[in-house]
PDB file of C-alpha atoms and ligand atoms in Angstrom:
ATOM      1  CA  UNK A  25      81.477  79.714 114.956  1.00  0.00           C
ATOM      2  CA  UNK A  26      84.399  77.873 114.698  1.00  0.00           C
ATOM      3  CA  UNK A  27      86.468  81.035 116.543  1.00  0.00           C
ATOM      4  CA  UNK A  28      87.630  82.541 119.941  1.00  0.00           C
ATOM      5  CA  UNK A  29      85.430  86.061 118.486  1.00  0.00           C
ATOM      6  CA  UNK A  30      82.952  87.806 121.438  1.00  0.00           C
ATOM      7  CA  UNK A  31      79.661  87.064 120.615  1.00  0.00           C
ATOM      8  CA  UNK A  32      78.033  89.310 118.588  1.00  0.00           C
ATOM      9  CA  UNK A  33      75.502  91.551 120.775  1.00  0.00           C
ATOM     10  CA  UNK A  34      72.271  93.340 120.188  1.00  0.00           C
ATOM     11  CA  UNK A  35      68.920  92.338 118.542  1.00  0.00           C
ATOM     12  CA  UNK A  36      66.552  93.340 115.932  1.00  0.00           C
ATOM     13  CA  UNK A  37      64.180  95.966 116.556  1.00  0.00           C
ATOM     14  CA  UNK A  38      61.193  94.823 115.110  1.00  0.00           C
ATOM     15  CA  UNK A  39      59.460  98.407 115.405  1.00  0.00           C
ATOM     16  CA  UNK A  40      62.172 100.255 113.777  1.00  0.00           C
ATOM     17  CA  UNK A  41      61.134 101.841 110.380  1.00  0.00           C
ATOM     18  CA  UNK A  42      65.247 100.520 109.268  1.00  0.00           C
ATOM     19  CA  UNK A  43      64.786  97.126 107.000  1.00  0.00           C
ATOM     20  CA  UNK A  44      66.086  93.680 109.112  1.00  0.00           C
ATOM     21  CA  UNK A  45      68.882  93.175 106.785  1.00  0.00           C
ATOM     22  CA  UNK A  46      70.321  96.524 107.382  1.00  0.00           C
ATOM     23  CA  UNK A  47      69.937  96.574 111.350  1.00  0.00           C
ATOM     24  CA  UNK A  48      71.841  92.754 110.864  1.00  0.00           C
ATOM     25  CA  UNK A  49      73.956  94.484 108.470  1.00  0.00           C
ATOM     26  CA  UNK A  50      74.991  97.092 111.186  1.00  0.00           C
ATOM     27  CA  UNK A  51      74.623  94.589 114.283  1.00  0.00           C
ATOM     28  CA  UNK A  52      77.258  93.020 112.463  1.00  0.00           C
ATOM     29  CA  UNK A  53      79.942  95.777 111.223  1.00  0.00           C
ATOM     30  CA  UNK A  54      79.573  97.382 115.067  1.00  0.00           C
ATOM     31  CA  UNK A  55      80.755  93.743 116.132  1.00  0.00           C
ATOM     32  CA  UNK A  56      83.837  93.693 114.054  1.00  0.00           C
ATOM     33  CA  UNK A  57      84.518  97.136 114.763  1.00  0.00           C
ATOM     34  CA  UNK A  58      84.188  97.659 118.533  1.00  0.00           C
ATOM     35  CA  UNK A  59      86.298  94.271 119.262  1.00  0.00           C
ATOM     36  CA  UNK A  60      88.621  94.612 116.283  1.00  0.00           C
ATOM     37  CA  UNK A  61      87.836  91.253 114.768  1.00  0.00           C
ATOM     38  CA  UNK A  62      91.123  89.701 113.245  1.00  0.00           C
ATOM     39  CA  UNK A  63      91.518  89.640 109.707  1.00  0.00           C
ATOM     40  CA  UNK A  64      90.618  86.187 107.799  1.00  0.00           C
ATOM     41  CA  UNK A  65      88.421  85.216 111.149  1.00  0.00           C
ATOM     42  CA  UNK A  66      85.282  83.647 109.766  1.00  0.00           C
ATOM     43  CA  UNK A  67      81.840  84.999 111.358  1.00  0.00           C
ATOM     44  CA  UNK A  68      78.865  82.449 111.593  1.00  0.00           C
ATOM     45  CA  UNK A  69      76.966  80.852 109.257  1.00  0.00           C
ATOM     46  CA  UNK A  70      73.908  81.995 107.671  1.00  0.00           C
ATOM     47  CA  UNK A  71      71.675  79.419 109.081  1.00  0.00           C
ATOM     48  CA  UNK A  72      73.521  80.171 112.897  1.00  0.00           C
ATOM     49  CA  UNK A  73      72.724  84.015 111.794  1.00  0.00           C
ATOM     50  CA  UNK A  74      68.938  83.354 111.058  1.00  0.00           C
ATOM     51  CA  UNK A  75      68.434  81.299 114.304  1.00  0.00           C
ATOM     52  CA  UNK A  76      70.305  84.025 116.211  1.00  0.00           C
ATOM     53  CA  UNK A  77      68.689  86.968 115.026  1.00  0.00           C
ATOM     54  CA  UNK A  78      65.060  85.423 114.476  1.00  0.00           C
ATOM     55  CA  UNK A  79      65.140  86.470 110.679  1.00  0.00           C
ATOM     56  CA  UNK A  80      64.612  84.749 106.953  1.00  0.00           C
ATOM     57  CA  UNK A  81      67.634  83.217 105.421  1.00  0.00           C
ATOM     58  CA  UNK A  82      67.153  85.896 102.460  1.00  0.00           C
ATOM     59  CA  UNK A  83      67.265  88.709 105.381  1.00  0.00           C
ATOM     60  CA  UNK A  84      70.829  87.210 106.279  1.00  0.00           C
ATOM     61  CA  UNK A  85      71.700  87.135 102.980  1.00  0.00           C
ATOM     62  CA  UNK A  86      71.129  90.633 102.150  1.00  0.00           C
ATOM     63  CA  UNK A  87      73.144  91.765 105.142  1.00  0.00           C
ATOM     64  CA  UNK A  88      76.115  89.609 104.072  1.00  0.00           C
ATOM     65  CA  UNK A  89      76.384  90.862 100.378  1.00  0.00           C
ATOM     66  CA  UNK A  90      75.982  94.770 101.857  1.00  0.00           C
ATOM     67  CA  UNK A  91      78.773  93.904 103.885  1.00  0.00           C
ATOM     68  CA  UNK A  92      80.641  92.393 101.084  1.00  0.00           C
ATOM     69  CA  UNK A  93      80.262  95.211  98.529  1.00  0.00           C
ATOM     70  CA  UNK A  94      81.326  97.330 101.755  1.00  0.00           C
ATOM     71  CA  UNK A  95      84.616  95.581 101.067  1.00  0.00           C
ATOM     72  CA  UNK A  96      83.968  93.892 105.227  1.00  0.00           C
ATOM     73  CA  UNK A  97      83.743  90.486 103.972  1.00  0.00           C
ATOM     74  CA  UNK A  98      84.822  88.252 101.728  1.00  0.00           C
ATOM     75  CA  UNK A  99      82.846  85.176 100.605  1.00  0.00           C
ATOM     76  CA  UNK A 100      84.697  81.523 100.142  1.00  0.00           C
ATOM     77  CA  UNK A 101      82.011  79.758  97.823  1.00  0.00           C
ATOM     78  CA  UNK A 102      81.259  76.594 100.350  1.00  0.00           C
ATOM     79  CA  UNK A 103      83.209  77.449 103.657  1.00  0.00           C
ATOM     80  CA  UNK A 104      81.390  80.549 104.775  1.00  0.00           C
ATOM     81  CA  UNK A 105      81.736  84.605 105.677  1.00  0.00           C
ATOM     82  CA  UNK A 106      85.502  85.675 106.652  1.00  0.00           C
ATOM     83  CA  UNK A 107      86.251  89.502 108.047  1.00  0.00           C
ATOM     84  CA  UNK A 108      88.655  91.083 105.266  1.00  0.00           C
ATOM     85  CA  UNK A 109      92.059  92.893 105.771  1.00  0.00           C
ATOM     86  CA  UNK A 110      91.484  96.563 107.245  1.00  0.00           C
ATOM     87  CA  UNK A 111      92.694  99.119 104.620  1.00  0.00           C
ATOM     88  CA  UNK A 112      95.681 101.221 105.029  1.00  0.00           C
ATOM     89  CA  UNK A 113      95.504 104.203 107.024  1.00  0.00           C
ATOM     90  CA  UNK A 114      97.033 106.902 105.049  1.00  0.00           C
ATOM     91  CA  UNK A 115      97.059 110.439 106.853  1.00  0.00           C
ATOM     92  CA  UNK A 116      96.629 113.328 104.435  1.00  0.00           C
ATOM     93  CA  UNK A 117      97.984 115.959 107.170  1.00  0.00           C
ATOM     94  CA  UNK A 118     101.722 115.989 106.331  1.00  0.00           C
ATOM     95  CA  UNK A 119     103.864 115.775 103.538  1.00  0.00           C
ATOM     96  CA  UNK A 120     105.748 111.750 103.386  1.00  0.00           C
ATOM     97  CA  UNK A 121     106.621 110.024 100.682  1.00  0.00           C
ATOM     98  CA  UNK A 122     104.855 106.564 100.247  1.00  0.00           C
ATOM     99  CA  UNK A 123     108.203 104.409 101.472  1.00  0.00           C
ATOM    100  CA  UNK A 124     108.162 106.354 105.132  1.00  0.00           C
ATOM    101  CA  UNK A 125     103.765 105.582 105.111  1.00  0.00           C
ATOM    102  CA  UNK A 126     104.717 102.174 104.858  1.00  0.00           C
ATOM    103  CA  UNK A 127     107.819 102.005 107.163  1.00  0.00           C
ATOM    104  CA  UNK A 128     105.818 103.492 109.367  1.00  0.00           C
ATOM    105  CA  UNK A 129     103.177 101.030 109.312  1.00  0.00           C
ATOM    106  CA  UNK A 130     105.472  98.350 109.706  1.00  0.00           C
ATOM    107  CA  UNK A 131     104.890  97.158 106.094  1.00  0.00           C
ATOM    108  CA  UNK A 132     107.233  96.721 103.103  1.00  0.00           C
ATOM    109  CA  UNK A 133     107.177  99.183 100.629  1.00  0.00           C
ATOM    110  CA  UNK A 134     107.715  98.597  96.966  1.00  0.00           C
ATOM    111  CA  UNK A 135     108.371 100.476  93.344  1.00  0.00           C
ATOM    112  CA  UNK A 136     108.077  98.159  90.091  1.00  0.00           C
ATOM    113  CA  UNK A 137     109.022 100.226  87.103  1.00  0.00           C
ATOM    114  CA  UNK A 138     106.612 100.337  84.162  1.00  0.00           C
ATOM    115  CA  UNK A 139     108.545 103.288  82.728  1.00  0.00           C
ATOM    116  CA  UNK A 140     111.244 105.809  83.270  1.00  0.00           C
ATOM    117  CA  UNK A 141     112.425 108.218  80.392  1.00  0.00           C
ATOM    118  CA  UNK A 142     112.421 112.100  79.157  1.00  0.00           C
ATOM    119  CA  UNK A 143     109.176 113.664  77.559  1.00  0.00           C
ATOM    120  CA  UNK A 144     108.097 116.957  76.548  1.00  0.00           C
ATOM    121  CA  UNK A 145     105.151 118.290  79.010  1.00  0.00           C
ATOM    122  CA  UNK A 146     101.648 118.219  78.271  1.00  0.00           C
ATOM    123  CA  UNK A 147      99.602 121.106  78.776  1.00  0.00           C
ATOM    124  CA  UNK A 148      98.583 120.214  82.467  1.00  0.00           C
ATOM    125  CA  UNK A 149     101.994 119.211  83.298  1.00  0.00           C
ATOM    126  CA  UNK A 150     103.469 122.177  81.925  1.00  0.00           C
ATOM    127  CA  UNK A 151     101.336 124.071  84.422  1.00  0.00           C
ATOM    128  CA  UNK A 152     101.626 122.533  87.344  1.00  0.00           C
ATOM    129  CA  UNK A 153     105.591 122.372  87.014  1.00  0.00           C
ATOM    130  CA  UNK A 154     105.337 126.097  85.657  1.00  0.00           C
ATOM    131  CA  UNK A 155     107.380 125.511  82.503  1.00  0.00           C
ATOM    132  CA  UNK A 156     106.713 126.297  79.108  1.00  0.00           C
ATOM    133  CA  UNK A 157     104.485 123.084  77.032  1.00  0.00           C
ATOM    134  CA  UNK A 158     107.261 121.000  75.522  1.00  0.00           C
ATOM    135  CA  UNK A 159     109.963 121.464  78.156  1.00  0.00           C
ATOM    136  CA  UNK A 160     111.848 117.934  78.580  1.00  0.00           C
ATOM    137  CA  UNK A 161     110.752 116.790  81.715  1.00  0.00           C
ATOM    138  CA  UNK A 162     111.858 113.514  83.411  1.00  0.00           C
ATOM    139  CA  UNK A 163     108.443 110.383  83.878  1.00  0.00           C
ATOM    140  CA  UNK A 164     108.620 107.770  86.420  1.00  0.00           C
ATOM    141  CA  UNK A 165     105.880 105.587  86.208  1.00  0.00           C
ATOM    142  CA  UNK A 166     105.650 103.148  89.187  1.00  0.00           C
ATOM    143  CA  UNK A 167     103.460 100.085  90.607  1.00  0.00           C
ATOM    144  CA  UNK A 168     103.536 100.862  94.412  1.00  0.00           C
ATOM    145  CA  UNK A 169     103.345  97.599  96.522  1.00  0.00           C
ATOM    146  CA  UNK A 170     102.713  97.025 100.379  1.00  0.00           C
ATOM    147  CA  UNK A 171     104.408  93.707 101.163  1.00  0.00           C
ATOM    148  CA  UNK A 172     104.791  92.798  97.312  1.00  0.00           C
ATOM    149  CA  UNK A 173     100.807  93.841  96.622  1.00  0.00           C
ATOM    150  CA  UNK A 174      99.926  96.138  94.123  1.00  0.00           C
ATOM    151  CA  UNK A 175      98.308  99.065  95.799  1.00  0.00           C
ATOM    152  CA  UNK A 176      98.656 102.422  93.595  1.00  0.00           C
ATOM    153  CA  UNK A 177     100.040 103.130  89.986  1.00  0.00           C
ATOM    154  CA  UNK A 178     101.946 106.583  90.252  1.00  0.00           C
ATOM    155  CA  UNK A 179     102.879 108.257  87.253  1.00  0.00           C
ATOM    156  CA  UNK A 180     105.677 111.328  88.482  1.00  0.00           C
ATOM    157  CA  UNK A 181     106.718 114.180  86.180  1.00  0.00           C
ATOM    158  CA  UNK A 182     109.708 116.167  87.262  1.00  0.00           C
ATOM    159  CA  UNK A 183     111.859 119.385  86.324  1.00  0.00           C
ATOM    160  CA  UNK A 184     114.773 120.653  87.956  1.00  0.00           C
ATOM    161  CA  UNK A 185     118.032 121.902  86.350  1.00  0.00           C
ATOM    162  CA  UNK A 186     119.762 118.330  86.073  1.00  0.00           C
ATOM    163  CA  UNK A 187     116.950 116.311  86.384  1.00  0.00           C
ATOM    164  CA  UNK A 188     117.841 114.228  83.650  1.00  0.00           C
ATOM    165  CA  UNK A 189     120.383 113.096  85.660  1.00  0.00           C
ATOM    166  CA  UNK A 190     117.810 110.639  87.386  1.00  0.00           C
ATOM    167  CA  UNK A 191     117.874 108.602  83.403  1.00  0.00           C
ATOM    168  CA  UNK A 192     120.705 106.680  84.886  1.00  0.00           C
ATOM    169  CA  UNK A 193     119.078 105.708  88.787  1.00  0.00           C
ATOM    170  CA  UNK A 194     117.482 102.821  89.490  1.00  0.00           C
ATOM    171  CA  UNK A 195     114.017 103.460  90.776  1.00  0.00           C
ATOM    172  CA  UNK A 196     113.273  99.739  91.296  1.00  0.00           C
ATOM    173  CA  UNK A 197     111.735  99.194  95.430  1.00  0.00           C
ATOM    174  CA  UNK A 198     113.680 103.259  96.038  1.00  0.00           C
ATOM    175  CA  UNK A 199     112.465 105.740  97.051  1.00  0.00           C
ATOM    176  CA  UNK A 200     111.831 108.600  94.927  1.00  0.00           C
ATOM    177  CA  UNK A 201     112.179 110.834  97.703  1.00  0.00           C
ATOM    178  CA  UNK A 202     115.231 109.421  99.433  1.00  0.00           C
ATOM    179  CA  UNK A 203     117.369 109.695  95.711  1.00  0.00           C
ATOM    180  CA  UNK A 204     116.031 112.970  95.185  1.00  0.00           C
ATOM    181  CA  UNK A 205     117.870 114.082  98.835  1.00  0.00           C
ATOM    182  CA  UNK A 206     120.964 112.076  98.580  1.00  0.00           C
ATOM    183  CA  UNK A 207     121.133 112.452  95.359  1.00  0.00           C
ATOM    184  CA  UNK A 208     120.184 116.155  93.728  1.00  0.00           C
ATOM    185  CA  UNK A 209     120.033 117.767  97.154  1.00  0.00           C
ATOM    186  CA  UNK A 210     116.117 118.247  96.414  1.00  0.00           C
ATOM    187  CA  UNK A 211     113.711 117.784  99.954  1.00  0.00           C
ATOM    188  CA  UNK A 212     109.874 118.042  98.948  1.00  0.00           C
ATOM    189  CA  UNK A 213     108.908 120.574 101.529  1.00  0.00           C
ATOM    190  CA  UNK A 214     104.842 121.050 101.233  1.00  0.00           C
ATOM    191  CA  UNK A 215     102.553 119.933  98.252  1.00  0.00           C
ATOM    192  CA  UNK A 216      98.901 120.361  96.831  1.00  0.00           C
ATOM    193  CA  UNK A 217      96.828 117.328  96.806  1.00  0.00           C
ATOM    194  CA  UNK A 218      93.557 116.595  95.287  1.00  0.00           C
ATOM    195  CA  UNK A 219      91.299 113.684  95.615  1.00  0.00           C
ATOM    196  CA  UNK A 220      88.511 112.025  93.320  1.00  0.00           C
ATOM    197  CA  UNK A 221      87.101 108.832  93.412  1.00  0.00           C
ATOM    198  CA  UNK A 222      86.574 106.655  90.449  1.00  0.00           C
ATOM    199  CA  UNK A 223      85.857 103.438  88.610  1.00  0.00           C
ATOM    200  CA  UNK A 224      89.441 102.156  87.158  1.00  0.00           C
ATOM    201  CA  UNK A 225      90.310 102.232  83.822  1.00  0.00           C
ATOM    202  CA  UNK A 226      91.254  98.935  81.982  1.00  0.00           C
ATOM    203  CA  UNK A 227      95.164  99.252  82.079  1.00  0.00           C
ATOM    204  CA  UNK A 228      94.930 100.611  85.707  1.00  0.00           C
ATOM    205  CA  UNK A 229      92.817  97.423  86.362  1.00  0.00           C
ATOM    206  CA  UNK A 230      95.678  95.113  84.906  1.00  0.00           C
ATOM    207  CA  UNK A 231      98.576  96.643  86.674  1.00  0.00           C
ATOM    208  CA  UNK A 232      96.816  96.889  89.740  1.00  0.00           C
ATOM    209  CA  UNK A 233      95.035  93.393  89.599  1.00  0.00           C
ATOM    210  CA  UNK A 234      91.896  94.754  89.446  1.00  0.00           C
ATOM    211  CA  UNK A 235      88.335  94.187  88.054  1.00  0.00           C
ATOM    212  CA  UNK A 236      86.334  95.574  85.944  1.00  0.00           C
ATOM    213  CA  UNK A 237      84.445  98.443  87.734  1.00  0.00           C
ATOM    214  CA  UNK A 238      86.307  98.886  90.924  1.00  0.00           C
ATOM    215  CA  UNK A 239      86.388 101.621  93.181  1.00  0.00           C
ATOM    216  CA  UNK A 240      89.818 103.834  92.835  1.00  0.00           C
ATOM    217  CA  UNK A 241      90.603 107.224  94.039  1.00  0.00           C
ATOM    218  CA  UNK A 242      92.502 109.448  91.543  1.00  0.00           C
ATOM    219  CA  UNK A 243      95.023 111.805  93.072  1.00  0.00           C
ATOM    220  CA  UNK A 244      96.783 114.535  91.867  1.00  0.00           C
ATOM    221  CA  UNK A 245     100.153 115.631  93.798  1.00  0.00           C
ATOM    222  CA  UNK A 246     102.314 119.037  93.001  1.00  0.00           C
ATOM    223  CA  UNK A 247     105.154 119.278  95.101  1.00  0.00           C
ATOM    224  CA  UNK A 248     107.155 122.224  95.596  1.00  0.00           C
ATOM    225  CA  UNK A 249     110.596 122.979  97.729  1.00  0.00           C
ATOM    226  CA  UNK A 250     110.741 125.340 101.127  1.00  0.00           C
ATOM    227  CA  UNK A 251     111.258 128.374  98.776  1.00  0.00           C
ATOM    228  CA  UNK A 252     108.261 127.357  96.227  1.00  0.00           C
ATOM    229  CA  UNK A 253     109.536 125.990  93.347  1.00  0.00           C
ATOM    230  CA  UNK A 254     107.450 123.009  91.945  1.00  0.00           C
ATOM    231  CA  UNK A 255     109.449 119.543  92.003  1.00  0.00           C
ATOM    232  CA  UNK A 256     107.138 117.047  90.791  1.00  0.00           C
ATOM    233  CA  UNK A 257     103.939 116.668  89.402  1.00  0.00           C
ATOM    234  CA  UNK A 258     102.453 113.303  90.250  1.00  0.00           C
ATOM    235  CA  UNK A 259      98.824 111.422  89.453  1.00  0.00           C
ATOM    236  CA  UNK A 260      97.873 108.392  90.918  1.00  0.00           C
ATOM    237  CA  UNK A 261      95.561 105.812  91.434  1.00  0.00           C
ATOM    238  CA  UNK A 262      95.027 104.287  94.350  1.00  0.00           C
ATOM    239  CA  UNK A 263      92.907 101.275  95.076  1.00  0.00           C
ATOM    240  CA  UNK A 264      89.784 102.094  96.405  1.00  0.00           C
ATOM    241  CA  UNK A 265      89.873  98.720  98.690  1.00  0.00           C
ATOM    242  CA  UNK A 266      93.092  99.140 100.185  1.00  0.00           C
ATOM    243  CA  UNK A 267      93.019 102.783 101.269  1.00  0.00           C
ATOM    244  CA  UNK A 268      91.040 104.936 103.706  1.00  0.00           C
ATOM    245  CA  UNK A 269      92.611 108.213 103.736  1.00  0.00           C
ATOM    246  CA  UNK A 270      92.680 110.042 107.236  1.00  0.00           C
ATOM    247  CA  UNK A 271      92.813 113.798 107.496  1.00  0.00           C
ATOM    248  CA  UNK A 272      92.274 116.424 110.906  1.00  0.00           C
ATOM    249  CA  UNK A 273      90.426 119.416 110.997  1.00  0.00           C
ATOM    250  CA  UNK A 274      90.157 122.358 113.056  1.00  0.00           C
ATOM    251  CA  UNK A 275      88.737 125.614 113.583  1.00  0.00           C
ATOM    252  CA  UNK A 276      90.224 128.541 112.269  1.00  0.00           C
TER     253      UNK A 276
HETATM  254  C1  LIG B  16     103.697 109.452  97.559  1.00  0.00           C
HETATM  255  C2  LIG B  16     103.236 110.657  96.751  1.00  0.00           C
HETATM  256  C3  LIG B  16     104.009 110.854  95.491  1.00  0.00           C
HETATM  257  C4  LIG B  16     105.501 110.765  95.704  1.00  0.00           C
HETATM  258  C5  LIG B  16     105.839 109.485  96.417  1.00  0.00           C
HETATM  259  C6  LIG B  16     107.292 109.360  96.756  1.00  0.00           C
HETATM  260  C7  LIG B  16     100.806 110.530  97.216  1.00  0.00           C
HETATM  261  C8  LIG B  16      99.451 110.505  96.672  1.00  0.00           C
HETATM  262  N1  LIG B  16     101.834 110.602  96.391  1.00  0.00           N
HETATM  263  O1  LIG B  16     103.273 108.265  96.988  1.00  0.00           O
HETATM  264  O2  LIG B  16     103.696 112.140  94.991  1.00  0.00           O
HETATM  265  O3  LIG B  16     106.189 110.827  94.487  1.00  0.00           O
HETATM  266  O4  LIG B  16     105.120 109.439  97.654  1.00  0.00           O
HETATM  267  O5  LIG B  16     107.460 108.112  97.406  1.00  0.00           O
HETATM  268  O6  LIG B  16     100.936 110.481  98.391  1.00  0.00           O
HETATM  269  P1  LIG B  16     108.807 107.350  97.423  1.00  0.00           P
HETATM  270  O7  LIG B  16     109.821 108.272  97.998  1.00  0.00           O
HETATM  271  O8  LIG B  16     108.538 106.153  98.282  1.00  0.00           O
HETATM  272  O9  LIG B  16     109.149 106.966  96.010  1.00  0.00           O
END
């Protein structure tokens, strides 16, 4: 290993009922875990695996693609195993707009406009902004980066008295949330927020640099003010690679 990395502990237990390649497989994930192995480091060879761990190159090679689909890894076709990024942490406990997430991560958060112009609402929109079908209502769609990296497509319906005011702002890297304060007096107080994980579609996969058959989670966002009137209506898609979504429970 051509690293500083602590070596990588534990052994096979041959009279487990648990298949080699997933112990390795598991040996291996604990290890990056528990000593928070950097980002782009590059773990050891197959062949220094195999000797290591007294198992079959194909063994080694299982545990490796596992840990690859896992989204762990990443493969460089001749150089070897490297550990990938860690995915964002984003808390699903209180109610922040995606620029403070990322400001508070210490990243740089981004809007690229695909679209921004008045429709009439759709059935589903209609209902979540509780309007009547038709109503003009104001569409923002955005590509969300994290340090100039496409991370989530966000397509935002609004209604408020004036909202077509927001025709003439420029969304570009703003925050939605910051123009709707300084600008309309509007503060998202609390919000409904469903999750559902699924494969991305083809135009998702394009804006979002995708491929074909990747993991996304779909997300569905109505957002009301302090005295309950809805303010936006928002689905997303976020990439299934780049988020892990955090939440706390407790006993009521
Ligand atoms: C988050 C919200 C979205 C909101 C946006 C405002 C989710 C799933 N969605 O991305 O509903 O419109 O923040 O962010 O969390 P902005 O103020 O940075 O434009």
């Amino acid at each position: 290993m051509h690293t500083d990395a602590p070596e990588i502990t534990g052994e096979i237990n041959r009279s487990s009922p648990m298949p080699y390649y997933y112990q390795l497989q598991e040996l291996l994930q604990t290890w990056m875990e528990e000593n928070q192995i950097p980002p782009h480091t590059q773990i050891p060879s197959e062949l220094e695996l195999g000797e290591r761990f007294e198992v079959s190159r194909t063994v080694v090679r299982q545990a490796l693609l596992e840990l690859e689909r896992g989204g762990l890894i990443y493969r460089l076709k001749g150089r070897g195993s490297f550990v990938t990024q860690p995915k964002l942490r984003q808390q699903i406990t209180e109610l922040t707009s995606f620029t403070q997430d990322a400001r508070e991560r210490n990243t740089r958060p981004g809007a690229k406009v695909l679209w921004q112009e008045m429709q009439p609402a759709g059935e589903t929109v209609a209902q979540h902004l509780q309007i009547a079908p038709q109503t003009p209502v104001f569409c923002l769609e955005r590509i969300r980066t994290i340090n100039g990296e496409p991370v989530a497509l966000e397509t935002a319906y609004l209604n408020f008295e004036g909202v077509e005011n927001l025709l003439t702002e420029h969304f570009e890297d703003q925050s939605l949330y910051e123009i709707l304060a300084v600008r309309q007096g509007i503060i998202p107080f609390q919000a409904k927020q469903e999750h559902e994980a699924a494969i991305v579609r083809s135009r998702e996969a394009e804006v979002l640099q995708l491929q074909t058959g990747a993991p996304v989670m779909l997300i569905a966002r109505t957002t009301y003010t302090a005295d309950a009137r809805p303010v936006e209506f928002v689905k997303s898609v976020y990439r299934g690679d780049k988020y892990r979504f955090v939440t706390r429970l407790k006993q009521t």
